[in-house]
Amino acid sequence: MTDTSTNMNQTTEKQHLRIPGTPDMASPAAIDNPKADLAALDMLERHLFAHRYATSGITTYNATIDPPKAAADSGEAMAILEQEDHELLCSEATGALLSRLASHSELLTETQKAQVRILQRDRDALVNVPAEEEAAFTRLITEAYDVWRRAKTSNNWGMFAPYLDRIVASMKTIATFKDPDKDPYDVWLDEHEHGMSRAFYDTFFSQVKDVVVPLLADVIASGKQPSRRMFQGKFDAQRQWALSQDLMKLEGLDMDAMLLLKTEHPFSNALTTNYGFIATHIHEDDVLSNVYSMLHEGGHALYELNVNPAYNYISLKGGTSMGMHEGQSRFFENYVGRSEEYAPTLYRALKKHFPGQMNRATARQLYLAANRAEPGLIRTEADELTYPLHIIIRYEIEQLLMSGEATAADVPKLWAEKYQSYLGVRVPDDAHGALQDVHWSQGSIGYFPTYALGSAFGAQLRAAMIAQGVEFSRHLSEGNLAPIRDWLRTNVWWFGRSKDADQIIKDATGEAFSAHFFTDYLVEKYTSIYGL
Amino acid sequence: MTDTSTNMNQTTEKQHLRIPGTPDMASPAAIDNPKADLAALDMLERHLFAHRYATSGITTYNATIDPPKAAADSGEAMAILEQEDHELLCSEATGALLSRLASHSELLTETQKAQVRILQRDRDALVNVPAEEEAAFTRLITEAYDVWRRAKTSNNWGMFAPYLDRIVASMKTIATFKDPDKDPYDVWLDEHEHGMSRAFYDTFFSQVKDVVVPLLADVIASGKQPSRRMFQGKFDAQRQWALSQDLMKLEGLDMDAMLLLKTEHPFSNALTTNYGFIATHIHEDDVLSNVYSMLHEGGHALYELNVNPAYNYISLKGGTSMGMHEGQSRFFENYVGRSEEYAPTLYRALKKHFPGQMNRATARQLYLAANRAEPGLIRTEADELTYPLHIIIRYEIEQLLMSGEATAADVPKLWAEKYQSYLGVRVPDDAHGALQDVHWSQGSIGYFPTYALGSAFGAQLRAAMIAQGVEFSRHLSEGNLAPIRDWLRTNVWWFGRSKDADQIIKDATGEAFSAHFFTDYLVEKYTSIYGL
């Protein structure tokens, strides 16, 4: 396959291919023909839509239902489709078209202005990266995902390590193409969350750390720990599957537009507002993991399905940033799902599917069990308080990998040291250590920090909706999420990518982003639960 | 959506778009540059591969797992992708490239020669059909499929009829674009099976009818009917699902390359030799329907998965024709699955999943029950003897629709009359009548005849492998299909599209196609079962 790919790439250079939807280079007449330019914009968008629909689908099925032997071929198909999109966006003609449209903004609707802005940003992120580099990276991560999956199953870091080194090398090369003057890790932090950098995250994480570390110390010192006993034992996989579907309904997802699948690491995705995915995992010995994964992924899906449907076939489709997406998923996982007020609703859902096991439990016990703050090994099962520490560890290791101060071979040791030092836990093996997350195998270095940012976005949105009169507590008590969804739809979801995250926060909350809403929330919640 | 599509189509015409992979028009130098031409051929194939991978996947998921609201968006994405392929194949530059390569065939490998021949044939089938017509047709059948599904559920022919009329009108228009001098139905018969026509099928069907009609009369007159009682009752859906997977293994499918799904009308598909699909239906009151559907679709999947894997990314991928495909599916459904020798193996598979119910049954009873010749309403559940009559009815109605002698509104009456007259059965409603098959909703008019042709291909292949020393009967008795698969792989499957069906029959059997192998087989089998 390698030989053939090389041929293809050579041919690409030779032949100056044109992609469907690529506008013609403007003839002198076209400069004064904004109507033709708008038609070309529409055309460009429709081809990008079809490719996005295909590639998002292939990615999703690859991680859920595809048979094992399909990986190489699906990676090859993806690489070719992404190369087409790359050429389509990066052609000089597309650049010229977008510039002409941007300079005639008086002729554009608000939607068209946003399209031009977002397409220019997407183009800028790619235009200096050679298509072959991008295609090789796609093939690498497709293969790496498969290796990671097997490495995790067999608890074998050595199997995955060479792939991580190749991914880091490839991401550094790509970052240098994108912006040779910028630190490569900063390039990727900005890529995953527009406008962010190490300077921003260093400040944000230090504010969080200043609160979380002493608060966690007080929690442990209190000597109290709510019991999880009632929610342990064996919970039949098929009943958990049915429970998962009920949770989607409780959250208010349109079941005629959703597909529930199984995977290793839960995720959500959407092709349009009419087709969302949740991929969950079910462990018979841990029903709460499934419950909160579902609420989390359901928050992502609610965001995607409630974007203005007029954006389905254009580049404004979907959530505006990773951080804002995570703001919605953590909103439903934590601010809704782990609230004291919503616990009775979740308890009833559990009791419906596990009447025997839930008979002696109470909603209050569920609330406490789901909020036990306790240092642990697994990020996705961490409580709200320790969660940011898991992120900080990954953030620090990513910095070392990207700066060259460490290689993949060093990761298990770094991981063990940092988990010991920040969380006080001993890492028994790599499956419970650096192999637990899918992200690095997918080339998502720089992504983790957005998770912590998301919690902080969500906390600020929650404070704002309450300040604006949403009776948050009462609605949760009544199990009625509709008014909360309505506020989020109006203030966040509907805009898709037409508004950036910082602007959404400003417009929705009346002020710029601030970490204190998140830390205030943590202090209030854990002080109350642990009687500090 | 209609408005936007219109815009897109207008823009297409205006802008003379170029598709990725489209070769440049030859510069004078290129005429003497076969190396560049071969690179261009490779490039063309790789883009076609990526689009084929995407669209085959979308089609499959749409008929199985997609949520109901996804239909319109997936149809739109498909229409755009197919329009891209259409432009890619039909560009003048592609035509010129293929002509140059064809005229320099001394420089081509056997594979490249076949690629050029097949690409030219695919191009000829499209080149005169405007891309907009093709795209509109794709949108129509995507929508029509959804309507057909609901119409069948609600037993409402009137809901589907307008779509059938639109499909017929569209297929007549498209046929006229393809070949204005040919009868439109002949155009589609040839499209579904290269080289076939009404003249061919009229002869073939009359030979079959001459044998089947008197033979069926004798069967009925015999007054004997094997019992099906042992295989009736309630067969749990989940156990049937597990049985389906065991049947795939028994047939010899590579389970690491297969995905089993559920649908209304069973089908099979494959993206490459590494990713095949079977979509089956499970009715708790009819376990044998699932068994023989699985064997049938498994035959299709065996063919696809055993094509030369070197063809995965080029146009020689997959089965060579509908008829040859059906030859393989009916081979495993009937010549293997309904043989007396293989019955004990199938019986053991049934007994494993339904030990209680199978306890009092025997393999001999299974053989007889699966071969009861009896006029019925449902094509997919017909026995081998009456099956061709179901096809002849559809063939005759298609002729009337395509010639304009009938419209969709006339179909239920025609259907009832012909079922009464040829099979002696009364059609109670459209769900058990003209709504039973998915084909017309998918624009597959002219496809049905290939089913009957497939049985005849299969019979001739069976006779040839026995003549060439394959101990067919013994291998079946031992439940060992490997030698049979090996013969079919070597003589049929491996060639993919590189060899036409008539050539495969000639090379594999040493003579041209003849219907007598099929009719001889039927006479021998039913004479024996019914003691005629």
Tab-separated table of C-alpha atoms in Angstrom, chain A residues 19-321:
chain	number	residue	atom	x	y	z
A	19	ILE	CA	-11.571	19.076	-6.942
A	20	PRO	CA	-15.340	19.127	-7.518
A	21	GLY	CA	-16.675	22.382	-6.200
A	22	THR	CA	-13.390	24.211	-6.653
A	23	PRO	CA	-14.270	27.604	-8.084
A	24	ASP	CA	-12.646	28.609	-11.362
A	25	MET	CA	-9.951	31.232	-11.102
A	26	ALA	CA	-11.771	34.504	-11.468
A	27	SER	CA	-11.891	35.841	-14.954
A	28	PRO	CA	-11.720	39.673	-14.973
A	29	ALA	CA	-15.506	39.640	-15.302
A	30	ALA	CA	-15.971	37.600	-12.130
A	31	ILE	CA	-14.486	40.353	-9.989
A	32	ASP	CA	-17.651	42.304	-10.576
A	33	ASN	CA	-19.888	39.268	-10.415
A	34	PRO	CA	-20.731	38.676	-6.752
A	35	LYS	CA	-23.702	36.561	-7.772
A	36	ALA	CA	-21.407	34.030	-9.418
A	37	ASP	CA	-19.178	34.180	-6.349
A	38	LEU	CA	-22.112	33.365	-4.072
A	39	ALA	CA	-23.074	30.458	-6.320
A	40	ALA	CA	-19.478	29.228	-6.128
A	41	LEU	CA	-19.606	29.500	-2.317
A	42	ASP	CA	-22.780	27.420	-2.266
A	43	MET	CA	-21.172	24.840	-4.534
A	44	LEU	CA	-18.041	24.656	-2.410
A	45	GLU	CA	-20.134	24.133	0.712
A	46	ARG	CA	-22.224	21.365	-0.796
A	47	HIS	CA	-19.213	19.330	-1.831
A	48	LEU	CA	-17.625	19.862	1.579
A	49	PHE	CA	-20.911	18.699	3.132
A	50	ALA	CA	-21.011	15.445	1.161
A	51	HIS	CA	-17.408	14.617	2.042
A	52	ARG	CA	-17.952	15.565	5.696
A	53	TYR	CA	-21.043	13.333	5.813
A	54	ALA	CA	-19.046	10.425	4.360
A	55	THR	CA	-15.912	10.825	6.471
A	56	SER	CA	-17.738	11.451	9.762
A	57	GLY	CA	-19.735	8.316	9.126
A	58	ILE	CA	-16.681	6.215	8.250
A	59	THR	CA	-14.887	7.433	11.402
A	60	THR	CA	-17.853	6.585	13.597
A	61	TYR	CA	-18.467	3.132	12.147
A	62	ASN	CA	-14.766	2.344	12.267
A	63	ALA	CA	-14.775	2.854	16.039
A	64	THR	CA	-17.984	0.897	16.640
A	65	ILE	CA	-19.310	-1.673	14.185
A	66	ASP	CA	-16.669	-2.252	11.493
A	67	PRO	CA	-15.154	-5.748	11.432
A	68	PRO	CA	-11.465	-5.791	12.434
A	69	LYS	CA	-10.119	-6.392	8.938
A	70	ALA	CA	-11.776	-3.235	7.589
A	71	ALA	CA	-9.381	-0.790	9.273
A	72	ALA	CA	-6.766	-0.475	6.531
A	73	ASP	CA	-9.238	0.005	3.693
A	74	SER	CA	-11.363	2.487	5.604
A	75	GLY	CA	-8.217	4.431	6.477
A	76	GLU	CA	-7.255	4.538	2.823
A	77	ALA	CA	-10.701	5.739	1.744
A	78	MET	CA	-10.638	8.415	4.470
A	79	ALA	CA	-7.172	9.562	3.446
A	80	ILE	CA	-8.265	10.028	-0.167
A	81	LEU	CA	-11.479	11.846	0.786
A	82	GLU	CA	-9.628	14.144	3.163
A	83	GLN	CA	-7.039	14.839	0.527
A	84	GLU	CA	-9.854	15.893	-1.799
A	85	ASP	CA	-11.211	18.257	0.854
A	86	HIS	CA	-7.772	19.581	1.534
A	87	GLU	CA	-7.270	20.417	-2.117
A	88	LEU	CA	-10.753	21.851	-2.368
A	89	LEU	CA	-10.249	24.245	0.559
A	90	CYS	CA	-6.638	25.067	-0.195
A	91	SER	CA	-6.853	25.771	-3.900
A	92	GLU	CA	-5.747	29.263	-4.852
A	93	ALA	CA	-9.108	29.809	-6.480
A	94	THR	CA	-10.882	29.079	-3.193
A	95	GLY	CA	-8.558	31.490	-1.413
A	96	ALA	CA	-9.285	34.180	-3.981
A	97	LEU	CA	-13.022	33.531	-3.818
A	98	LEU	CA	-13.080	33.851	-0.037
A	99	SER	CA	-11.019	37.057	-0.183
A	100	ARG	CA	-13.334	38.601	-2.759
A	101	LEU	CA	-16.387	37.672	-0.705
A	102	ALA	CA	-14.803	39.001	2.504
A	103	SER	CA	-14.075	42.317	0.810
A	104	HIS	CA	-17.689	42.604	-0.405
A	105	SER	CA	-19.214	41.866	2.968
A	106	GLU	CA	-21.931	44.485	2.434
A	107	LEU	CA	-23.478	42.073	-0.072
A	108	LEU	CA	-23.486	39.112	2.301
A	109	THR	CA	-26.119	37.930	4.753
A	110	GLU	CA	-24.997	37.362	8.335
A	111	THR	CA	-24.865	33.634	7.620
A	112	GLN	CA	-22.716	34.118	4.541
A	113	LYS	CA	-20.358	36.421	6.456
A	114	ALA	CA	-19.921	33.710	9.087
A	115	GLN	CA	-19.397	31.057	6.396
A	116	VAL	CA	-16.634	33.085	4.788
A	117	ARG	CA	-14.974	33.726	8.142
A	118	ILE	CA	-15.075	30.052	9.195
A	119	LEU	CA	-13.999	28.759	5.787
A	120	GLN	CA	-11.071	31.176	5.830
A	121	ARG	CA	-10.113	29.943	9.286
A	122	ASP	CA	-10.393	26.280	8.244
A	123	ARG	CA	-8.352	27.052	5.154
A	124	ASP	CA	-5.682	28.889	7.129
A	125	ALA	CA	-5.293	25.846	9.368
A	126	LEU	CA	-4.536	23.681	6.330
A	127	VAL	CA	-3.190	25.801	3.557
A	128	ASN	CA	0.465	25.435	4.442
A	129	VAL	CA	0.297	21.730	5.202
A	130	PRO	CA	1.053	19.612	2.122
A	131	ALA	CA	-1.838	17.326	1.236
A	132	GLU	CA	0.477	14.331	1.315
A	133	GLU	CA	1.555	15.132	4.883
A	134	GLU	CA	-2.085	15.355	5.941
A	135	ALA	CA	-3.006	12.127	4.132
A	136	ALA	CA	-0.061	10.249	5.656
A	137	PHE	CA	-1.151	11.491	9.088
A	138	THR	CA	-4.685	10.240	8.520
A	139	ARG	CA	-3.376	6.829	7.555
A	140	LEU	CA	-1.089	6.807	10.587
A	141	ILE	CA	-3.844	7.547	13.099
A	142	THR	CA	-6.228	5.070	11.516
A	143	GLU	CA	-3.620	2.371	11.994
A	144	ALA	CA	-2.627	3.721	15.431
A	145	TYR	CA	-6.215	3.506	16.666
A	146	ASP	CA	-6.302	-0.181	15.854
A	147	VAL	CA	-2.936	-0.754	17.547
A	148	TRP	CA	-3.999	1.260	20.605
A	149	ARG	CA	-7.126	-0.867	20.945
A	150	ARG	CA	-5.103	-4.060	20.917
A	151	ALA	CA	-2.382	-2.569	23.142
A	152	LYS	CA	-4.980	-1.585	25.740
A	153	THR	CA	-6.561	-5.038	25.689
A	154	SER	CA	-3.193	-6.728	26.109
A	155	ASN	CA	-1.837	-4.049	28.494
A	156	ASN	CA	1.172	-3.538	26.278
A	157	TRP	CA	2.554	0.017	26.167
A	158	GLY	CA	5.505	-1.131	24.050
A	159	MET	CA	3.131	-2.076	21.243
A	160	PHE	CA	1.680	1.450	21.119
A	161	ALA	CA	4.797	3.529	21.946
A	162	PRO	CA	6.334	3.626	18.434
A	163	TYR	CA	3.012	4.906	17.098
A	164	LEU	CA	2.884	7.684	19.694
A	165	ASP	CA	6.407	8.766	18.771
A	166	ARG	CA	5.435	8.823	15.101
A	167	ILE	CA	2.280	10.787	15.917
A	168	VAL	CA	4.246	13.355	17.954
A	169	ALA	CA	6.824	13.708	15.172
A	170	SER	CA	4.125	14.099	12.570
A	171	MET	CA	2.223	16.666	14.675
A	172	LYS	CA	5.395	18.705	15.214
A	173	THR	CA	6.093	18.702	11.484
A	174	ILE	CA	2.517	19.693	10.701
A	175	ALA	CA	2.591	22.464	13.345
A	176	THR	CA	5.733	23.872	11.744
A	177	PHE	CA	3.979	23.958	8.384
A	178	LYS	CA	1.013	25.716	9.962
A	179	ASP	CA	3.044	28.372	11.756
A	180	PRO	CA	6.834	28.120	11.748
A	181	ASP	CA	7.195	30.953	14.296
A	182	LYS	CA	4.996	29.434	16.960
A	183	ASP	CA	5.690	26.731	19.518
A	184	PRO	CA	4.238	23.496	18.065
A	185	TYR	CA	2.196	22.726	21.177
A	186	ASP	CA	0.694	26.233	21.113
A	187	VAL	CA	-0.283	25.611	17.490
A	188	TRP	CA	-2.256	22.529	18.507
A	189	LEU	CA	-3.793	24.112	21.616
A	190	ASP	CA	-5.125	26.881	19.381
A	191	GLU	CA	-6.278	24.328	16.800
A	192	HIS	CA	-8.384	22.510	19.401
A	193	GLU	CA	-9.709	25.709	21.003
A	194	HIS	CA	-9.531	28.884	18.971
A	195	GLY	CA	-7.490	31.570	20.742
A	196	MET	CA	-5.993	29.367	23.467
A	197	SER	CA	-2.323	28.876	24.352
A	198	ARG	CA	-0.069	27.555	27.092
A	199	ALA	CA	-0.084	31.043	28.628
A	200	PHE	CA	-3.890	30.883	28.944
A	201	TYR	CA	-4.021	27.325	30.265
A	202	ASP	CA	-1.133	27.873	32.704
A	203	THR	CA	-3.146	30.669	34.341
A	204	PHE	CA	-6.442	28.814	34.239
A	205	PHE	CA	-4.980	25.609	35.672
A	206	SER	CA	-3.134	27.444	38.432
A	207	GLN	CA	-6.386	29.126	39.520
A	208	VAL	CA	-8.099	25.750	39.570
A	209	LYS	CA	-5.208	24.080	41.361
A	210	ASP	CA	-5.190	26.779	44.073
A	211	VAL	CA	-8.719	25.783	44.992
A	212	VAL	CA	-8.809	22.061	44.227
A	213	VAL	CA	-5.688	20.913	46.029
A	214	PRO	CA	-6.602	22.274	49.505
A	215	LEU	CA	-10.265	21.375	48.995
A	216	LEU	CA	-9.357	17.767	48.172
A	217	ALA	CA	-7.078	17.690	51.215
A	218	ASP	CA	-10.002	18.823	53.409
A	219	VAL	CA	-12.262	16.203	51.872
A	220	ILE	CA	-9.808	13.403	52.602
A	221	ALA	CA	-9.098	14.757	56.055
A	222	SER	CA	-12.822	14.739	56.851
A	223	GLY	CA	-12.599	10.951	57.002
A	224	LYS	CA	-16.136	10.627	55.602
A	225	GLN	CA	-16.822	8.741	52.398
A	226	PRO	CA	-20.328	8.091	51.067
A	227	SER	CA	-20.932	4.425	50.275
A	228	ARG	CA	-21.207	3.077	46.729
A	229	ARG	CA	-22.247	-0.342	47.901
A	230	MET	CA	-25.830	-0.055	46.658
A	231	PHE	CA	-24.645	0.597	43.124
A	232	GLN	CA	-22.114	-2.204	42.969
A	233	GLY	CA	-22.642	-5.811	41.918
A	234	LYS	CA	-23.678	-7.272	38.585
A	235	PHE	CA	-25.922	-5.192	36.348
A	236	ASP	CA	-27.053	-7.145	33.286
A	237	ALA	CA	-25.665	-5.706	30.032
A	238	GLN	CA	-28.942	-5.890	28.117
A	239	ARG	CA	-30.832	-4.053	30.816
A	240	GLN	CA	-28.106	-1.431	30.913
A	241	TRP	CA	-28.570	-1.048	27.155
A	242	ALA	CA	-32.277	-0.387	27.680
A	243	LEU	CA	-31.436	2.020	30.515
A	244	SER	CA	-29.063	3.874	28.161
A	245	GLN	CA	-31.917	4.456	25.758
A	246	ASP	CA	-34.169	5.716	28.540
A	247	LEU	CA	-31.473	8.157	29.614
A	248	MET	CA	-31.351	9.558	26.079
A	249	LYS	CA	-35.094	10.133	26.253
A	250	LEU	CA	-34.866	11.718	29.717
A	251	GLU	CA	-32.244	14.130	28.435
A	252	GLY	CA	-34.603	15.103	25.624
A	253	LEU	CA	-32.795	13.660	22.615
A	254	ASP	CA	-34.890	13.059	19.482
A	255	MET	CA	-34.821	9.261	19.232
A	256	ASP	CA	-35.778	9.411	15.549
A	257	ALA	CA	-32.487	11.170	14.891
A	258	MET	CA	-30.188	9.119	17.136
A	259	LEU	CA	-28.255	5.872	16.838
A	260	LEU	CA	-26.824	4.195	19.947
A	261	LEU	CA	-23.703	2.059	19.443
A	262	LYS	CA	-21.064	0.288	21.511
A	263	THR	CA	-17.362	1.089	21.677
A	264	GLU	CA	-14.282	1.022	23.901
A	265	HIS	CA	-14.129	4.717	24.757
A	266	PRO	CA	-17.516	6.442	24.667
A	267	PHE	CA	-17.984	9.276	22.191
A	268	SER	CA	-20.627	11.219	20.364
A	269	ASN	CA	-20.819	12.511	16.807
A	270	ALA	CA	-23.404	13.841	14.391
A	271	LEU	CA	-23.642	13.907	10.604
A	272	THR	CA	-26.375	16.570	10.616
A	273	THR	CA	-29.062	17.705	13.072
A	274	ASN	CA	-31.009	14.690	11.804
A	275	TYR	CA	-28.420	12.012	12.587
A	276	GLY	CA	-26.538	11.867	15.860
A	277	PHE	CA	-24.506	9.007	17.355
A	278	ILE	CA	-23.726	8.012	20.887
A	279	ALA	CA	-21.225	5.204	21.358
A	280	THR	CA	-21.205	3.940	24.917
A	281	HIS	CA	-19.497	1.190	26.845
A	282	ILE	CA	-21.236	-1.174	29.210
A	283	HIS	CA	-19.480	-2.887	32.100
A	284	GLU	CA	-21.697	-5.233	34.052
A	285	ASP	CA	-19.858	-4.417	37.269
A	286	ASP	CA	-20.295	-0.640	36.970
A	287	VAL	CA	-23.726	0.693	36.135
A	288	LEU	CA	-22.928	4.269	37.191
A	289	SER	CA	-20.126	4.495	34.654
A	290	ASN	CA	-22.663	3.830	31.917
A	291	VAL	CA	-25.186	6.278	33.413
A	292	TYR	CA	-22.780	9.215	33.542
A	293	SER	CA	-21.116	8.376	30.221
A	294	MET	CA	-24.552	8.436	28.635
A	295	LEU	CA	-25.458	11.782	30.211
A	296	HIS	CA	-22.100	13.172	29.099
A	297	GLU	CA	-22.342	11.994	25.500
A	298	GLY	CA	-25.999	12.992	25.465
A	299	GLY	CA	-24.937	16.569	26.226
A	300	HIS	CA	-22.685	16.540	23.165
A	301	ALA	CA	-25.491	15.101	21.064
A	302	LEU	CA	-28.015	17.689	22.325
A	303	TYR	CA	-25.652	20.429	21.183
A	304	GLU	CA	-25.188	18.929	17.702
A	305	LEU	CA	-28.862	18.160	17.153
A	306	ASN	CA	-29.979	21.636	18.202
A	307	VAL	CA	-27.787	23.727	15.949
A	308	ASN	CA	-29.787	25.784	13.457
A	309	PRO	CA	-30.731	23.124	10.854
A	310	ALA	CA	-30.145	25.697	8.111
A	311	TYR	CA	-26.451	25.051	8.780
A	312	ASN	CA	-26.615	21.302	8.045
A	313	TYR	CA	-25.104	21.557	4.586
A	314	ILE	CA	-22.639	24.370	5.287
A	315	SER	CA	-19.504	24.845	7.355
A	316	LEU	CA	-21.384	26.416	10.276
A	317	LYS	CA	-22.761	22.948	11.136
A	318	GLY	CA	-21.977	21.552	14.596
A	319	GLY	CA	-20.503	22.845	17.838
A	320	THR	CA	-18.245	25.900	17.769
A	321	SER	CA	-15.286	24.494	19.712
